Amino acid sequence: MRLRSCCVYSAGVLCILLLIAGIAMALTQVFEKLINNKIKEQVVLENGTEAFSVWEDPPPPVYMQFYFFNLTNPAEVLNGDKPVVLQIGPYTYREYRPKEEVKFMDNGTRVAAVNPKTYVFEPNMSSGSEADIVRTVDIPVVTVMEKFKDNIVIRRIISDLMKANSIGIFGTFRVGDLLWGYEDPLLKLIKNILQIDDHFGLFYKKNGTDDGEYVVFTGKKNYQDFARIDEWNGQRSIYAQFESEVSVRGVSGFRFVPPSEVFANLTINPDNAGFCVPAGNCLGSGLLNVSVCKEDAPIIMSSPHFYQADDKFAQDVFGMNPNKEEHETLIDVNPLTGMLLRGAKRVQVNVYLHQIPGFSQTGKIRTLVFPVMYLNESVVIDEESARKLYTVVTEANVIINIPFIVISVGILLGVVFIVFMCRQQTPLLAS
Ligand SMILES: *[C@@H]1O[C@H](CO)[C@@H](O)[C@H](O)[C@H]1NC(C)=O
Ligand SMILES: *[C@@H]1O[C@H](CO)[C@@H](O)[C@H](O)[C@H]1NC(C)=O
Ligand SMILES: *[C@@H]1O[C@H](CO)[C@@H](O)[C@H](O)[C@H]1NC(C)=O
Ligand SMILES: *[C@@H]1O[C@H](CO)[C@@H](O)[C@H](O)[C@H]1NC(C)=O
Ligand SMILES: *[C@@H]1O[C@H](CO)[C@@H](O)[C@H](O)[C@H]1NC(C)=O
Ligand SMILES: *[C@@H]1O[C@H](CO)[C@@H](O)[C@H](O)[C@H]1NC(C)=O
Ligand SMILES: *[C@@H]1O[C@H](CO)[C@@H](O)[C@H](O)[C@H]1NC(C)=O
Ligand SMILES: *[C@@H]1O[C@H](CO)[C@@H](O)[C@H](O)[C@H]1NC(C)=O
């Protein structure tokens, strides 16, 4: 009897101690700090760390997939009908992108590198080959027409050259040519007069070249900055917005997407006035005129199938089917470590078409934004990294929950204590 009551009282005391300890640990967040320090050590980009070698040459494969819109009714379009397009593809390339010219800066808090990309065709993940034929807008032709539409003499020469060589605003192209470059017949005819390169391709000269220097934080000062792109060619990187919680290969993540205001028209987001080029000339929600960046080619960027753009653009072309799952740009990040779990960048290249005075080749075409191609550049964490990350996250969750486990044990002991106290007192009450 004595021994038993001793046990019961120890349980009571232990219960109170555990509760105090548990609550203290929960409030001071010792374990969170411990975990953060541990992660901090591991994710700093320093010569020799694993994080550095992963960053220098990321193990998960990056794929670039191209989809084209094959025009089925060119004659009708020149007569003012809506285009009817069929999506073809994907034409998939594996992207190799090791970091080069790596240099540490600012005492190791930032690191700079260039990131040349090499594209290798992946037949297994493609539907069709690079030799497939696609009928679409002849971008060099339309560009030349736009450029000289106000010069009566030159536009006459160009128009006659086009007639003599039966070149129109639509043409058929090999997929591989359209992407990586081909000699354009019209450009070839006028290249000596205009001193221009007569090759054209959407990714012409992009294979094996880099797009400028990146600067990222190494995480030495603040580990949550790890590999965040600080500057890209000196410009600030675009921000993203939390959308939902996801799970990638068993690892939990937060999904970030570009905020919809980024694409909104001026009524909704006046900040987008900068997208109206030339000033005051706005196309509407979801479209970006990148003409100046593309040597005056009338190129308009959007999300694939005009997802999140003004409805009228998708309605102007038969064959558009915008939807969130397939057409949104996203990144999934593990919140504990900041590691990238999945990313998909999806953009569409369009050409602005309208009747150009002096060029009978444009016929009675209606003014429209014609979709040529869209791409999906995507990456998913590889199995091995996912497994490692899963272990880290699981361990961290257990450790972070220690205070609550302690509190639970305390509560359990409290219950035991109360039950025994009541049992002991029952005979007393009865007597
Ligand atoms: C990393 O260290 C190796 C050998 O110590 C050296 O050859 C290499 O240049 C260093 N890399 C950088 C980016 O400092
Ligand atoms: C660089 O780091 C070293 C050692 O941590 C320190 O002594 C030095 O003052 C730092 N220099 C600068 C410019 O921050
Ligand atoms: C890109 O270059 C690599 C190596 O130089 C080559 O193997 C690959 O076929 C090229 N890709 C394309 C699409 O030309
Ligand atoms: C593509 O498929 C073939 C046959 O199924 C296979 O032998 C080859 O290894 C695959 N290539 C890649 C890169 O997966
Ligand atoms: C695209 O359309 C052209 C013309 O109708 C046709 O010859 C070609 O086979 C089509 N391409 C594909 C990949 O279906
Ligand atoms: C902007 O979009 C909203 C909603 O989609 C629409 O009501 C408004 O008319 C648009 N404004 C302009 C200038 O296009
Ligand atoms: C796109 O921008 C260019 C140059 O900034 C301009 O000449 C052209 O008219 C714009 N296109 C449209 C459709 O607004
Ligand atoms: C890329 O996106 C397209 C649709 O936009 C989808 O069909 C394709 O499966 C995606 N590719 C990967 C590797 O996720």
PDB file of N, CA, C and O in Angstrom, residues 1-14 413 416-425 428:
ATOM      1  N   MET A   1       0.838  -1.205   0.000  1.00  0.00           N
ATOM      2  CA  MET A   1       0.000   0.000   0.000  1.00  0.00           C
ATOM      3  C   MET A   1       0.863   1.241   0.000  1.00  0.00           C
ATOM      4  O   MET A   1       0.666   2.163  -0.772  1.00  0.00           O
ATOM      5  N   ARG A   2       1.869   1.221   0.824  1.00  0.00           N
ATOM      6  CA  ARG A   2       2.782   2.349   0.944  1.00  0.00           C
ATOM      7  C   ARG A   2       3.545   2.577  -0.343  1.00  0.00           C
ATOM      8  O   ARG A   2       3.606   3.692  -0.865  1.00  0.00           O
ATOM      9  N   LEU A   3       4.099   1.427  -0.846  1.00  0.00           N
ATOM     10  CA  LEU A   3       4.882   1.463  -2.082  1.00  0.00           C
ATOM     11  C   LEU A   3       4.031   2.032  -3.218  1.00  0.00           C
ATOM     12  O   LEU A   3       4.448   2.860  -4.005  1.00  0.00           O
ATOM     13  N   ARG A   4       2.789   1.559  -3.212  1.00  0.00           N
ATOM     14  CA  ARG A   4       1.911   1.953  -4.287  1.00  0.00           C
ATOM     15  C   ARG A   4       1.635   3.466  -4.230  1.00  0.00           C
ATOM     16  O   ARG A   4       1.726   4.164  -5.233  1.00  0.00           O
ATOM     17  N   SER A   5       1.355   3.976  -3.087  1.00  0.00           N
ATOM     18  CA  SER A   5       1.060   5.413  -3.018  1.00  0.00           C
ATOM     19  C   SER A   5       2.303   6.227  -3.352  1.00  0.00           C
ATOM     20  O   SER A   5       2.213   7.294  -3.951  1.00  0.00           O
ATOM     21  N   CYS A   6       3.479   5.668  -2.998  1.00  0.00           N
ATOM     22  CA  CYS A   6       4.717   6.339  -3.377  1.00  0.00           C
ATOM     23  C   CYS A   6       4.806   6.469  -4.898  1.00  0.00           C
ATOM     24  O   CYS A   6       5.088   7.534  -5.434  1.00  0.00           O
ATOM     25  N   CYS A   7       4.508   5.332  -5.573  1.00  0.00           N
ATOM     26  CA  CYS A   7       4.529   5.343  -7.045  1.00  0.00           C
ATOM     27  C   CYS A   7       3.565   6.370  -7.592  1.00  0.00           C
ATOM     28  O   CYS A   7       3.871   7.122  -8.520  1.00  0.00           O
ATOM     29  N   VAL A   8       2.380   6.397  -7.019  1.00  0.00           N
ATOM     30  CA  VAL A   8       1.349   7.308  -7.499  1.00  0.00           C
ATOM     31  C   VAL A   8       1.808   8.757  -7.339  1.00  0.00           C
ATOM     32  O   VAL A   8       1.691   9.565  -8.265  1.00  0.00           O
ATOM     33  N   TYR A   9       2.407   9.048  -6.192  1.00  0.00           N
ATOM     34  CA  TYR A   9       2.849  10.431  -5.995  1.00  0.00           C
ATOM     35  C   TYR A   9       3.995  10.778  -6.926  1.00  0.00           C
ATOM     36  O   TYR A   9       4.035  11.883  -7.466  1.00  0.00           O
ATOM     37  N   SER A  10       4.921   9.830  -7.164  1.00  0.00           N
ATOM     38  CA  SER A  10       6.000  10.105  -8.119  1.00  0.00           C
ATOM     39  C   SER A  10       5.417  10.393  -9.484  1.00  0.00           C
ATOM     40  O   SER A  10       5.878  11.285 -10.202  1.00  0.00           O
ATOM     41  N   ALA A  11       4.387   9.627  -9.850  1.00  0.00           N
ATOM     42  CA  ALA A  11       3.747   9.862 -11.153  1.00  0.00           C
ATOM     43  C   ALA A  11       3.224  11.287 -11.208  1.00  0.00           C
ATOM     44  O   ALA A  11       3.386  11.998 -12.206  1.00  0.00           O
ATOM     45  N   GLY A  12       2.641  11.733 -10.135  1.00  0.00           N
ATOM     46  CA  GLY A  12       2.104  13.097 -10.081  1.00  0.00           C
ATOM     47  C   GLY A  12       3.201  14.126 -10.254  1.00  0.00           C
ATOM     48  O   GLY A  12       3.072  15.063 -11.051  1.00  0.00           O
ATOM     49  N   VAL A  13       4.288  13.917  -9.517  1.00  0.00           N
ATOM     50  CA  VAL A  13       5.396  14.887  -9.583  1.00  0.00           C
ATOM     51  C   VAL A  13       6.000  14.885 -10.991  1.00  0.00           C
ATOM     52  O   VAL A  13       6.203  15.937 -11.598  1.00  0.00           O
ATOM     53  N   LEU A  14       6.228  13.656 -11.501  1.00  0.00           N
ATOM     54  CA  LEU A  14       6.816  13.516 -12.831  1.00  0.00           C
ATOM     55  C   LEU A  14       5.932  14.198 -13.880  1.00  0.00           C
ATOM     56  O   LEU A  14       6.408  14.886 -14.781  1.00  0.00           O
ATOM     57  N   LEU A 413       0.589  10.617 -17.578  1.00  0.00           N
ATOM     58  CA  LEU A 413       0.915  10.332 -16.178  1.00  0.00           C
ATOM     59  C   LEU A 413      -0.081  11.026 -15.247  1.00  0.00           C
ATOM     60  O   LEU A 413      -0.481  10.480 -14.224  1.00  0.00           O
ATOM     61  N   VAL A 416      -3.105   8.918 -15.066  1.00  0.00           N
ATOM     62  CA  VAL A 416      -2.848   7.753 -14.209  1.00  0.00           C
ATOM     63  C   VAL A 416      -2.922   8.175 -12.741  1.00  0.00           C
ATOM     64  O   VAL A 416      -3.585   7.524 -11.921  1.00  0.00           O
ATOM     65  N   PHE A 417      -2.280   9.283 -12.443  1.00  0.00           N
ATOM     66  CA  PHE A 417      -2.241   9.802 -11.081  1.00  0.00           C
ATOM     67  C   PHE A 417      -3.661  10.023 -10.559  1.00  0.00           C
ATOM     68  O   PHE A 417      -4.029   9.551  -9.481  1.00  0.00           O
ATOM     69  N   ILE A 418      -4.474  10.692 -11.328  1.00  0.00           N
ATOM     70  CA  ILE A 418      -5.827  11.018 -10.891  1.00  0.00           C
ATOM     71  C   ILE A 418      -6.651   9.758 -10.666  1.00  0.00           C
ATOM     72  O   ILE A 418      -7.335   9.597  -9.655  1.00  0.00           O
ATOM     73  N   VAL A 419      -6.505   8.815 -11.639  1.00  0.00           N
ATOM     74  CA  VAL A 419      -7.261   7.564 -11.517  1.00  0.00           C
ATOM     75  C   VAL A 419      -6.900   6.856 -10.206  1.00  0.00           C
ATOM     76  O   VAL A 419      -7.771   6.460  -9.440  1.00  0.00           O
ATOM     77  N   PHE A 420      -5.575   6.772  -9.933  1.00  0.00           N
ATOM     78  CA  PHE A 420      -5.151   6.072  -8.712  1.00  0.00           C
ATOM     79  C   PHE A 420      -5.596   6.808  -7.459  1.00  0.00           C
ATOM     80  O   PHE A 420      -6.001   6.195  -6.479  1.00  0.00           O
ATOM     81  N   MET A 421      -5.514   8.116  -7.492  1.00  0.00           N
ATOM     82  CA  MET A 421      -5.953   8.908  -6.345  1.00  0.00           C
ATOM     83  C   MET A 421      -7.418   8.624  -6.050  1.00  0.00           C
ATOM     84  O   MET A 421      -7.810   8.420  -4.904  1.00  0.00           O
ATOM     85  N   CYS A 422      -8.230   8.615  -7.073  1.00  0.00           N
ATOM     86  CA  CYS A 422      -9.662   8.385  -6.890  1.00  0.00           C
ATOM     87  C   CYS A 422      -9.892   6.994  -6.308  1.00  0.00           C
ATOM     88  O   CYS A 422     -10.666   6.819  -5.384  1.00  0.00           O
ATOM     89  N   ARG A 423      -9.159   5.986  -6.840  1.00  0.00           N
ATOM     90  CA  ARG A 423      -9.310   4.613  -6.360  1.00  0.00           C
ATOM     91  C   ARG A 423      -8.969   4.531  -4.874  1.00  0.00           C
ATOM     92  O   ARG A 423      -9.645   3.853  -4.118  1.00  0.00           O
ATOM     93  N   GLN A 424      -7.866   5.239  -4.512  1.00  0.00           N
ATOM     94  CA  GLN A 424      -7.435   5.181  -3.113  1.00  0.00           C
ATOM     95  C   GLN A 424      -8.457   5.825  -2.206  1.00  0.00           C
ATOM     96  O   GLN A 424      -8.640   5.438  -1.075  1.00  0.00           O
ATOM     97  N   GLN A 425      -9.102   6.844  -2.741  1.00  0.00           N
ATOM     98  CA  GLN A 425      -9.993   7.591  -1.864  1.00  0.00           C
ATOM     99  C   GLN A 425     -11.370   6.963  -1.747  1.00  0.00           C
ATOM    100  O   GLN A 425     -12.075   7.219  -0.789  1.00  0.00           O
ATOM    101  N   LEU A 428     -12.053   5.212   1.509  1.00  0.00           N
ATOM    102  CA  LEU A 428     -12.114   6.190   2.578  1.00  0.00           C
ATOM    103  C   LEU A 428     -13.507   6.803   2.649  1.00  0.00           C
ATOM    104  O   LEU A 428     -14.111   6.917   3.706  1.00  0.00           O
TER     105      LEU A 428
END
